Coordinates of C-alpha atoms in Angstrom, one line a residue:
M175 CA 24.2 66.4 49.2
A176 CA 21.7 63.7 48.8
A177 CA 18.0 64.4 48.4
E178 CA 15.6 63.6 51.2
I179 CA 12.7 61.4 50.3
V180 CA 9.4 62.1 52.1
Y181 CA 6.4 59.8 51.8
T182 CA 2.9 61.0 52.4
E183 CA -0.3 58.9 52.3
I184 CA -3.5 60.7 51.4
K185 CA -6.8 59.1 51.9
F186 CA -9.7 60.1 49.7
K187 CA -13.5 59.8 50.3
N188 CA -15.2 57.0 48.2
T189 CA -11.9 55.3 47.3
P190 CA -11.9 51.6 47.8
P191 CA -9.0 50.3 50.0
P192 CA -7.1 48.6 47.3
A193 CA -6.9 51.7 45.3
E194 CA -5.6 53.7 48.0
A195 CA -3.7 56.8 46.7
K196 CA -0.2 57.5 47.7
V197 CA 1.9 60.6 46.9
T198 CA 5.6 60.4 46.9
F199 CA 7.6 63.6 46.9
L200 CA 11.3 64.1 45.9
M201 CA 12.6 66.9 48.0
G202 CA 15.7 68.6 46.7
N203 CA 16.6 72.2 46.9
P204 CA 14.4 73.8 49.5
S205 CA 14.4 77.1 47.3
C206 CA 12.7 75.2 44.4
E207 CA 9.1 76.6 44.1
M208 CA 7.8 73.7 42.0
H209 CA 7.8 70.0 42.8
K210 CA 6.2 67.3 40.8
A211 CA 4.6 64.3 42.6
L212 CA 6.0 61.0 41.4
P213 CA 3.8 58.2 40.4
Q214 CA 3.0 55.6 42.9
G215 CA 0.4 53.1 41.8
S216 CA -2.1 54.8 39.6
A217 CA -2.3 58.2 41.3
E218 CA 0.1 61.0 40.2
W219 CA -0.1 64.5 41.6
H220 CA 1.3 67.9 40.7
C221 CA 2.2 69.9 43.8
V222 CA 3.2 73.5 44.3
V223 CA 5.0 74.5 47.5
G224 CA 3.8 77.7 49.3
R225 CA 3.6 79.2 52.7
D226 CA 0.6 79.2 54.9
E227 CA 0.5 81.7 57.9
G228 CA 1.5 80.0 61.1
K229 CA 1.9 76.5 59.4
G230 CA 5.1 77.0 57.6
R231 CA 5.5 75.2 54.2
V232 CA 2.2 73.8 52.6
W233 CA 1.9 71.8 49.5
T234 CA -1.1 72.6 47.2
C235 CA -1.7 69.4 45.1
C236 CA -3.7 68.8 42.0
P237 CA -4.2 65.5 40.0
L238 CA -1.8 65.3 37.1
G239 CA -3.2 67.2 34.0
W240 CA -4.9 69.8 36.3
E241 CA -3.7 73.3 36.9
P242 CA -3.4 74.5 40.5
F243 CA -4.5 78.2 41.3
Q244 CA -5.2 79.4 44.7
A245 CA -7.3 76.7 46.6
S246 CA -8.6 75.0 43.5
C247 CA -7.5 72.7 40.7
Y248 CA -8.8 73.3 37.2
Y249 CA -9.0 70.8 34.2
F250 CA -9.0 72.4 30.8
S251 CA -10.5 69.7 28.4
K252 CA -9.0 69.0 24.9
D253 CA -12.1 67.3 23.7
I254 CA -15.5 68.7 23.2
M255 CA -18.9 67.9 24.5
N256 CA -22.3 69.7 24.9
W257 CA -22.9 71.5 28.2
D258 CA -24.9 68.6 29.9
D259 CA -22.2 66.0 29.0
S260 CA -19.5 68.4 30.1
E261 CA -21.0 68.7 33.6
R262 CA -21.5 64.8 33.8
N263 CA -17.8 64.5 32.7
C264 CA -16.6 66.9 35.4
T265 CA -18.8 65.2 38.0
G266 CA -17.4 61.8 37.0
M267 CA -13.9 63.3 37.9
G268 CA -15.2 64.4 41.4
S269 CA -15.5 68.0 40.2
H270 CA -18.0 70.5 38.6
L271 CA -17.9 72.9 35.7
V272 CA -16.0 76.0 37.0
V273 CA -17.7 78.6 39.2
I274 CA -15.9 81.9 38.6
N275 CA -16.0 83.9 41.9
T276 CA -13.5 86.6 41.4
G277 CA -11.7 88.8 38.9
T278 CA -8.4 87.1 39.9
E279 CA -9.9 83.7 39.0
Q280 CA -11.3 85.1 35.7
D281 CA -7.9 86.5 34.9
F282 CA -6.3 83.1 35.6
I283 CA -8.7 81.3 33.4
S284 CA -8.6 83.8 30.6
N285 CA -4.9 83.8 30.5
Y286 CA -4.6 80.0 30.6
V287 CA -7.0 79.4 27.6
K288 CA -5.5 82.3 25.6
R289 CA -2.0 80.6 26.0
T290 CA -3.4 77.1 24.9
V291 CA -5.2 78.3 21.8
I292 CA -2.8 78.1 18.9
G293 CA -3.0 80.4 15.9
I294 CA -6.4 82.0 14.9
K295 CA -8.4 79.1 16.0
V296 CA -11.3 80.1 18.2
E297 CA -12.2 77.8 21.1
N298 CA -15.0 78.0 23.6
Y299 CA -14.8 76.5 27.2
Y300 CA -18.1 75.8 29.0
I301 CA -18.3 77.1 32.6
G302 CA -20.8 76.4 35.3
L303 CA -23.2 79.2 34.7
A304 CA -26.6 78.6 33.0
Q305 CA -29.9 80.1 32.5
Q306 CA -32.8 78.5 34.5
K307 CA -35.5 80.9 33.4
K308 CA -35.2 83.5 30.8
G309 CA -32.6 86.1 32.1
Q310 CA -32.0 84.3 35.3
W311 CA -28.5 82.9 35.6
H312 CA -27.5 80.4 38.2
W313 CA -24.2 78.7 39.0
L314 CA -24.2 74.9 39.4
D315 CA -23.0 75.0 43.0
L316 CA -25.8 77.4 43.9
T317 CA -23.5 80.4 44.4
P318 CA -25.5 83.4 43.9
Y319 CA -25.0 85.0 40.5
N320 CA -23.6 88.5 40.9
K321 CA -23.8 90.8 38.0
T322 CA -20.9 93.0 39.3
A323 CA -18.6 89.8 39.1
A324 CA -19.7 88.8 35.6
F325 CA -17.4 89.0 32.7
W326 CA -19.7 89.1 29.7
I327 CA -18.6 90.1 26.2
P328 CA -20.2 93.6 25.5
G329 CA -23.7 92.9 24.1
E330 CA -23.9 89.6 25.8
P331 CA -26.0 87.7 27.0
N332 CA -28.3 87.7 24.0
N333 CA -30.6 85.4 22.3
L334 CA -31.8 84.2 25.8
S335 CA -34.6 82.0 24.3
V336 CA -32.1 79.6 22.8
E337 CA -28.6 80.5 24.3
K338 CA -28.8 79.2 27.9
C339 CA -25.4 78.0 28.7
V340 CA -22.2 80.0 29.1
A341 CA -18.7 79.5 27.8
V342 CA -15.4 81.5 27.9
D343 CA -14.8 82.7 24.3
T344 CA -11.1 82.7 23.4
S345 CA -11.5 85.1 20.5
Q346 CA -11.8 87.9 22.9
K347 CA -8.6 89.9 23.6
E348 CA -9.9 91.2 27.0
N349 CA -11.0 89.1 29.9
M350 CA -14.6 90.2 29.4
N351 CA -15.1 86.8 27.5
W352 CA -18.3 85.2 28.6
N353 CA -20.7 84.3 25.7
N354 CA -24.0 82.5 26.0
F355 CA -24.5 79.6 23.5
P356 CA -27.1 76.9 22.9
C357 CA -26.4 74.1 25.4
I358 CA -26.2 71.5 22.6
I359 CA -23.2 73.1 20.9
P360 CA -20.1 70.9 21.6
S361 CA -17.4 73.0 23.3
H362 CA -14.4 72.4 25.6
R363 CA -15.0 72.6 29.4
I364 CA -13.3 73.8 32.4
C365 CA -13.8 71.5 35.5
E366 CA -12.9 72.9 39.1
T367 CA -12.3 70.9 42.4
A368 CA -10.8 71.8 45.6
A369 CA -7.0 71.4 45.8
T370 CA -5.5 69.1 48.4
N371 CA -3.3 70.9 50.9
I372 CA -0.6 68.9 52.8

């Protein structure tokens, strides 16, 4: 049986017409749960098929190199930067440092970073939580900070006068792995943007 090829064109805000992104899907076995978008021009997308109530099959798509989870795409950097440069880098990719809203999202992030750290090397990943005034934490997207949905390492946050930015600390075995750091310390970063559903 020959595979059916379906072409989908997606238009993005702030994209000049010559660089219009196109996504090409190769459809094969309908029971296959993962499909990879094929390159068309310079845009390549990774798509996961799912079901949306009342709409049938829906594809959740993220740029290649980003990880899909629920309604978002996550970029886990391999390089390191300070917190301000990390946020600028995310913004330059049309995203922001991750805002963790639920325990399920925290579990996804914790499990992903634990899988990517090799050996005993400890890595830290900046998230979009920072201290505006001593002891007052704020998310970059202005989502209210909720102490009951916080995942601090026991004893953290501490050193509030100098440690004003938050990172996921991969040395922790549990998912309670937020640690506050001086914002000038280079760390990895996790960027988040909305997934594209088609």
